[in-house]
Coordinates of C-alpha atoms in Angstrom, one line a residue:
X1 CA 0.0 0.0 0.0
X2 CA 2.6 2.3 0.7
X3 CA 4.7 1.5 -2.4
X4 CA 1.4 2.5 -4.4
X5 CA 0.7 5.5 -2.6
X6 CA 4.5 6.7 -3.3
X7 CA 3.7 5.4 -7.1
X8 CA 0.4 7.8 -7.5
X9 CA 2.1 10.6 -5.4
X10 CA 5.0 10.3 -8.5
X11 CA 2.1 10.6 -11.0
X12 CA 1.0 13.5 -9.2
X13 CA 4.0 15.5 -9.2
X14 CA 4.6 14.8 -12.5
X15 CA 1.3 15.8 -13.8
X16 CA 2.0 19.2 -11.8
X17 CA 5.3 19.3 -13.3
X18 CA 3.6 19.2 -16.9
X19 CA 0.8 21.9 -16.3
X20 CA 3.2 24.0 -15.0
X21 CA 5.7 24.2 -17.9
X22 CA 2.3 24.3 -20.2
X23 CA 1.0 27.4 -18.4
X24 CA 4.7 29.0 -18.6
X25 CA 4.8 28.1 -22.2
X26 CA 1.5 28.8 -23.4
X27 CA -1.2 31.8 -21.9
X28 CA -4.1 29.7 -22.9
X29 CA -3.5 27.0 -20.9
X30 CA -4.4 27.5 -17.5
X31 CA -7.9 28.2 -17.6
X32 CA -10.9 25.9 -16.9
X33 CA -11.8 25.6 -20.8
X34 CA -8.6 23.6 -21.0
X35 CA -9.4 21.3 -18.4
X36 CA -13.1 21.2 -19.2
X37 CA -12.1 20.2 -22.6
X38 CA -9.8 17.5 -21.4
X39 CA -11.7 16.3 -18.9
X40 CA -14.7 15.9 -22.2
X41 CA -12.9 13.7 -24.0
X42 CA -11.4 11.5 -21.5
X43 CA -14.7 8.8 -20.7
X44 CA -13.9 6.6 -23.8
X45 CA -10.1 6.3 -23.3
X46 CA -10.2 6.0 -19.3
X47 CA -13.1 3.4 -19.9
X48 CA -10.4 1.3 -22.7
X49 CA -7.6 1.6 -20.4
X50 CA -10.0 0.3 -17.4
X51 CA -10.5 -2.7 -19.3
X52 CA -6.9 -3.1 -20.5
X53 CA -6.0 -3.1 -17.1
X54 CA -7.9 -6.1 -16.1
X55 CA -6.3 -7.7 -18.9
X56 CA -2.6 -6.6 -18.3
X57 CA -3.1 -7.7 -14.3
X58 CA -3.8 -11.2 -15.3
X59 CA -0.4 -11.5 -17.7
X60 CA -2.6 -10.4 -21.1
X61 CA -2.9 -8.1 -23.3
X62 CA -5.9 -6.8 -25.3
X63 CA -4.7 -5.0 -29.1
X64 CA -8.0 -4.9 -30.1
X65 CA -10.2 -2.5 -28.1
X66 CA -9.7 0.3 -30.4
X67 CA -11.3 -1.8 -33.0
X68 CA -14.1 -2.6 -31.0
X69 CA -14.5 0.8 -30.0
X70 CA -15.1 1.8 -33.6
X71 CA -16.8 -1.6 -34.5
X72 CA -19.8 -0.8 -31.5
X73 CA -19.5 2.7 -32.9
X74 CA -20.6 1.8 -36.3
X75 CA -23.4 -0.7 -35.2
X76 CA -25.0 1.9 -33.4
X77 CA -24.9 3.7 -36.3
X78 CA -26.2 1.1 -38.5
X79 CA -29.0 0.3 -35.9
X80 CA -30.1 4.2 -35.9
X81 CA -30.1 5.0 -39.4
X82 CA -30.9 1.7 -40.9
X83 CA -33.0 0.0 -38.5
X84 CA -34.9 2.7 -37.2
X85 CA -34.4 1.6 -33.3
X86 CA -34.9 3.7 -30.8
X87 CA -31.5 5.0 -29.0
X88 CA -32.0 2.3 -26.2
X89 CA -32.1 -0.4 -28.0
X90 CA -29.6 0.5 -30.2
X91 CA -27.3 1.8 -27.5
X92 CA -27.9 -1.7 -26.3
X93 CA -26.7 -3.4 -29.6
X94 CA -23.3 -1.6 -29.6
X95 CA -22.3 -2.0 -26.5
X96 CA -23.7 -5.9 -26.8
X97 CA -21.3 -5.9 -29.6
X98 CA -18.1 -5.5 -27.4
X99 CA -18.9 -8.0 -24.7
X100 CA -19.6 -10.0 -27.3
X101 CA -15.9 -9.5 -29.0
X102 CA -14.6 -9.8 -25.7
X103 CA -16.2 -12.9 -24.7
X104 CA -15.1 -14.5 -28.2
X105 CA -11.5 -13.0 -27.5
X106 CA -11.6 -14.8 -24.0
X107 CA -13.0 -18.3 -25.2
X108 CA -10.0 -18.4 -28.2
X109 CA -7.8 -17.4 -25.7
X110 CA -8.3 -19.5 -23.0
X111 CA -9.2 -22.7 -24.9
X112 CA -7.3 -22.9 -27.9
X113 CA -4.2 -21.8 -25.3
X114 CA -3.0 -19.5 -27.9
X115 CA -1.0 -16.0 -26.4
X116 CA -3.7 -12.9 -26.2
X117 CA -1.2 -11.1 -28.2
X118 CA -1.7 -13.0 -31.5
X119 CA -5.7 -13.4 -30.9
X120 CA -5.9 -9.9 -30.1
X121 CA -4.3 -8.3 -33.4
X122 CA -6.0 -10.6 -35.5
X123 CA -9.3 -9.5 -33.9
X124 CA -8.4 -5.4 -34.1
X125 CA -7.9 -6.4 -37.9
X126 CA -11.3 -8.4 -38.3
X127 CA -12.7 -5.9 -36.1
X128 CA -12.0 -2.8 -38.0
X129 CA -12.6 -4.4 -40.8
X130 CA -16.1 -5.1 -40.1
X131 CA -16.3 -1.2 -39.1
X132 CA -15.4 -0.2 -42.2
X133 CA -18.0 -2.3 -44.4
X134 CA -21.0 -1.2 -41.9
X135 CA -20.2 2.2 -42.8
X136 CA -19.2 1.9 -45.7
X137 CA -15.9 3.7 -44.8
X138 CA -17.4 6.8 -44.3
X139 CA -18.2 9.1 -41.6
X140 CA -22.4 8.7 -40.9
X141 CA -23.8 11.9 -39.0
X142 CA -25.7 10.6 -36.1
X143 CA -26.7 13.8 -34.4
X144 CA -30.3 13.4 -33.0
X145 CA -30.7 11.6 -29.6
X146 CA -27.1 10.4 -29.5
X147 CA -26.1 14.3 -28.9
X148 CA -28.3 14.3 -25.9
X149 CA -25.7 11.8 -24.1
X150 CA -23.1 14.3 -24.3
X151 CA -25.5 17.4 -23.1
X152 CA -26.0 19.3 -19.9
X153 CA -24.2 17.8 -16.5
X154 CA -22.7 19.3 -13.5
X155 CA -19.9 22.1 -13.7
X156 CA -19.2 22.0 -17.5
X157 CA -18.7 18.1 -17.2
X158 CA -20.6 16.1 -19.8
X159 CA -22.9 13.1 -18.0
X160 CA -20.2 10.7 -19.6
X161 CA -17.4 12.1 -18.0
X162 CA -19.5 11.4 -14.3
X163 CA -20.7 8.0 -15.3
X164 CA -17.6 6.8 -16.3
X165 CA -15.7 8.5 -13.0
X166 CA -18.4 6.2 -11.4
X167 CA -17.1 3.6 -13.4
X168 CA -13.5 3.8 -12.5
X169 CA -14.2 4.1 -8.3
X170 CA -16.2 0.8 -9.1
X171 CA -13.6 -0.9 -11.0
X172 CA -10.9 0.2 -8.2
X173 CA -13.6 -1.2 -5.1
X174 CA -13.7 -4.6 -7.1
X175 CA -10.4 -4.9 -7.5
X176 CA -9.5 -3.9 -4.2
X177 CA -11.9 -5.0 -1.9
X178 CA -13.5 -8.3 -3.5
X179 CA -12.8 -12.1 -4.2
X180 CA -12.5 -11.6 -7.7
X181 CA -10.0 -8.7 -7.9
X182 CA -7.4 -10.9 -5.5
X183 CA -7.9 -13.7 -7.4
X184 CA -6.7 -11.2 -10.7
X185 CA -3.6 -10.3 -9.3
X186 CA -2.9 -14.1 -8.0
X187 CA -3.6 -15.4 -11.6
X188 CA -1.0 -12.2 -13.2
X189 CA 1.2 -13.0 -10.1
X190 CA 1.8 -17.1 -10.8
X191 CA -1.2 -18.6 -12.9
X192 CA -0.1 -22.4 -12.0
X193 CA 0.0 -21.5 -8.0
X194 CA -3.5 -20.1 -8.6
X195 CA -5.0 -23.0 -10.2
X196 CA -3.4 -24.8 -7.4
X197 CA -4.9 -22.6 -5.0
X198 CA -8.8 -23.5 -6.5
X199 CA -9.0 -20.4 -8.5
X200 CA -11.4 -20.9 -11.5
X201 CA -8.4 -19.6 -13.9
X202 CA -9.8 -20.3 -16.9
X203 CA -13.6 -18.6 -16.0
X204 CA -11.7 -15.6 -14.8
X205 CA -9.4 -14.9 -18.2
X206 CA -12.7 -15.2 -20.1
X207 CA -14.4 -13.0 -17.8
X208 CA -11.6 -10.0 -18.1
X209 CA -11.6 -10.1 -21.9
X210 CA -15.4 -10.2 -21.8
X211 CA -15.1 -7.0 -19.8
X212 CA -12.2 -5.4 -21.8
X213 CA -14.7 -5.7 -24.8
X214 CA -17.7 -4.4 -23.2
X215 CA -16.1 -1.0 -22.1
X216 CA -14.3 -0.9 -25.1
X217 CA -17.8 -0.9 -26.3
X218 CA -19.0 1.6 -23.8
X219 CA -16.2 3.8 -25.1
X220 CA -17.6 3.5 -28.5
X221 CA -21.0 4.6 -27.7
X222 CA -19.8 7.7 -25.7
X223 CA -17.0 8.6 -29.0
X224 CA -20.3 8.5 -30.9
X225 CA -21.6 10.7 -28.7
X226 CA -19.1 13.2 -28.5
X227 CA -18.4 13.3 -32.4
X228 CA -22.0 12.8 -32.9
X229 CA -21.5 10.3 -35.3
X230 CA -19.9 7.0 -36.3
X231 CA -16.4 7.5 -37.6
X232 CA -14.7 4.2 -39.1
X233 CA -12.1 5.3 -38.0
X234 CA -12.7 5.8 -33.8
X235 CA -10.5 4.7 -31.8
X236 CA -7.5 3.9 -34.4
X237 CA -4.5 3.6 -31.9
X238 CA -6.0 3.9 -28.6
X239 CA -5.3 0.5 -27.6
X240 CA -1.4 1.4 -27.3
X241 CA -2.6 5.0 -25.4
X242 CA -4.8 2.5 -23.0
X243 CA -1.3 0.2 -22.7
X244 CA 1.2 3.2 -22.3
X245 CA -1.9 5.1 -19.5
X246 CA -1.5 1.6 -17.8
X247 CA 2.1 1.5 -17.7
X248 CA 2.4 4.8 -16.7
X249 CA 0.2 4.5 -14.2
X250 CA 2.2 1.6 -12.4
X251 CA 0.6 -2.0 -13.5
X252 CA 3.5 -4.1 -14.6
X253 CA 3.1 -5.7 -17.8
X254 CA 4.4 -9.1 -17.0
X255 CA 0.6 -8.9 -14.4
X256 CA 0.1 -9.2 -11.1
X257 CA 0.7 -6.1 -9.7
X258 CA -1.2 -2.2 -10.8
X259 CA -4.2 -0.1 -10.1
X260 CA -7.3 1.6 -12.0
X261 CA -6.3 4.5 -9.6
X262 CA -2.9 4.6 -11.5
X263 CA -4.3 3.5 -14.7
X264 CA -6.9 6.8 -14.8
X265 CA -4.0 9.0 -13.1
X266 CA -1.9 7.7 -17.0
X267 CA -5.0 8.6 -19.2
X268 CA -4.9 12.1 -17.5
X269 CA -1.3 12.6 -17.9
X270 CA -1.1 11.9 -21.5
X271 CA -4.4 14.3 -22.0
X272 CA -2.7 16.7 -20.4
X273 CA 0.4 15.8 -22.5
X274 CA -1.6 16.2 -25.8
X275 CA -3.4 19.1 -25.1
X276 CA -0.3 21.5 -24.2
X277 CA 1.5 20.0 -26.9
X278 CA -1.3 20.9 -29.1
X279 CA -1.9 24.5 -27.6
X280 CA 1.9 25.0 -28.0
X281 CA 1.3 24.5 -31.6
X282 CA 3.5 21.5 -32.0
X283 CA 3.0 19.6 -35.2
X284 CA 1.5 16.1 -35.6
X285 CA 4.9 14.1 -36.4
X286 CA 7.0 15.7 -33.3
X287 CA 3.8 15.5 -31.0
X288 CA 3.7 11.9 -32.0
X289 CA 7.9 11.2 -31.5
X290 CA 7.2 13.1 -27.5
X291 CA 4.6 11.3 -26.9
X292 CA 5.9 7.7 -28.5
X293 CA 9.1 8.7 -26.2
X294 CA 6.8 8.9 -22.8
X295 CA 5.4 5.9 -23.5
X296 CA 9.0 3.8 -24.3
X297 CA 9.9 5.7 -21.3
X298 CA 7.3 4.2 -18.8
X299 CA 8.0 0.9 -20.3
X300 CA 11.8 1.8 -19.3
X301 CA 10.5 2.2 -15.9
X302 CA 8.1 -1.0 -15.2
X303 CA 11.1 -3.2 -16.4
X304 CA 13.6 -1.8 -13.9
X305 CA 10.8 -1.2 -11.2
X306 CA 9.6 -4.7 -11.3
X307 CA 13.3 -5.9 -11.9
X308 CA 13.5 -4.5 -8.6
X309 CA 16.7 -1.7 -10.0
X310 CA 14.8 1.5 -8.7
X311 CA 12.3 -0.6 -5.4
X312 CA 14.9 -3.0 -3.9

């Protein structure tokens, strides 16, 4: 407990360090539009990186829930303007559509004993494939009802951004405080000793990927939302933003160890990251080379942390 509160309290400090060389560098940065914006766009990539972190704490990892992101995206798409549904239903379908990757994701997985990391990029390829043929590769303009999600709420703060803050305090109790979350970090910490111990290994995996999918599917309903429509595109790349938020925010790849806590304190950092590097005017390839650095950097820092080079 104490080596995770010294962990966030790192995150912290360096999330102050980076606001405060934004504001220096840039007038337009410290004011509450800049945070209000940030703090708009962040449910569908801290809901992602939620569900990667599941996956990473049991030893996995999930490439494909950008894809699914985009695939629930389109479906509710196809299920507005082609089927006519109402939003509920159709809201439904999409988000339906990511458990249901998930779950297929887990059972693969799990049964055929094949490494996540080969079932998952095939999946972000099948996945995005299937978004581009339901809309037809183009952008389809929702607007309508699915604006309404993103409307009104408290202080500025869109309802997604205080359902899925809900989300991650409920994500950090399970883990924390519940059968299930210990038995995650025993199956990332030794899966044989776990089976050993009577945990229902197998179930579990399943379970995580099934849960991975359906936020990821979440995420796609509130990107709809927010863009008020279906992009084919959504969420291109944000499964290695969810990986690098993860590492950043202390879960060590090789499972066992980590936090949602840490995880949402790494999708915050690399918002903040993006948006001063945008209000500084920085151009897309450098933007990308910083942030790609962060991101090898973190990695840098879980192998020596857990190597025990910086703890022991």
């Amino acid at each position: 407990m104490k080596r995770s509160l010294v962990e966030l309290g790192g995150l912290v400090a360096a999330m102050a360090l980076l606001i405060a060389v934004f504001a220096w560098r840039s007038p337009t940065f410290l004011t509450p539009t800049t945070f209000l914006t940030i703090a708009n766009q962040l449910p569908e990539a801290l809901l992602v990186a939620v569900g990667m972190t599941f996956v990473v704490l049991i030893g996995g990892i999930d490439l494909s829930v950008g894809s699914v992101l985009g695939l629930a995206s389109a479906v509710l798409g196809v299920a507005l303007l082609r089927g006519h549904l109402p939003l509920p239903l159709a809201a439904l379908l999409g988000a339906s559509t990511g458990l249901l990757v998930g779950l297929l994701t887990g059972l693969v997985t799990v049964r055929l004993k094949l490494p996540s990391f080969i079932v998952t990029l095939g999946m972000l390829e099948a996945a995005r494939g299937a978004t581009y043929l339901l809309t037809e590769s183009r952008t389809q303009y929702l607007g309508g009802p699915v604006e309404k999600l993103a409307e009104g709420g408290l202080g500025g703060l869109t309802p997604p951004f205080w359902w899925v803050l809900s989300a991650v305090i409920l994500a950090q109790g399970v883990l924390s405080r519940t059968v299930f979350g210990r038995n995650l970090y025993a199956i990332g910490g030794s899966e044989q000793t776990a089976f050993l111990s009577g945990v229902p290994v197998a179930r579990l995996k399943i379970t995580v990927f099934a849960i991975a999918g359906a936020l990821a599917g979440l995420g796609g309903l509130f990107n709809a939302a927010r863009l008020s429509s279906a992009d084919p595109n959504a969420g291109v790349g944000m499964e290695l933003s969810a990986i690098a938020a993860v590492v950043i925010g202390g879960t060590s790849l090789t499972g066992g160890r980590g936090s949602v806590l840490g995880t949402a304190l790494g999708v915050l950092v690399l918002a903040i990251l993006g948006n001063g590097l945008a209000q500084l005017g920085v151009q897309e390839p450098l933007k990308r080379l910083l942030t790609g650095g962060v991101i090898v950097l973190a990695v840098v820092l879980d192998r020596l942390r857990y190597s025990g080079r910086i703890e022991e």
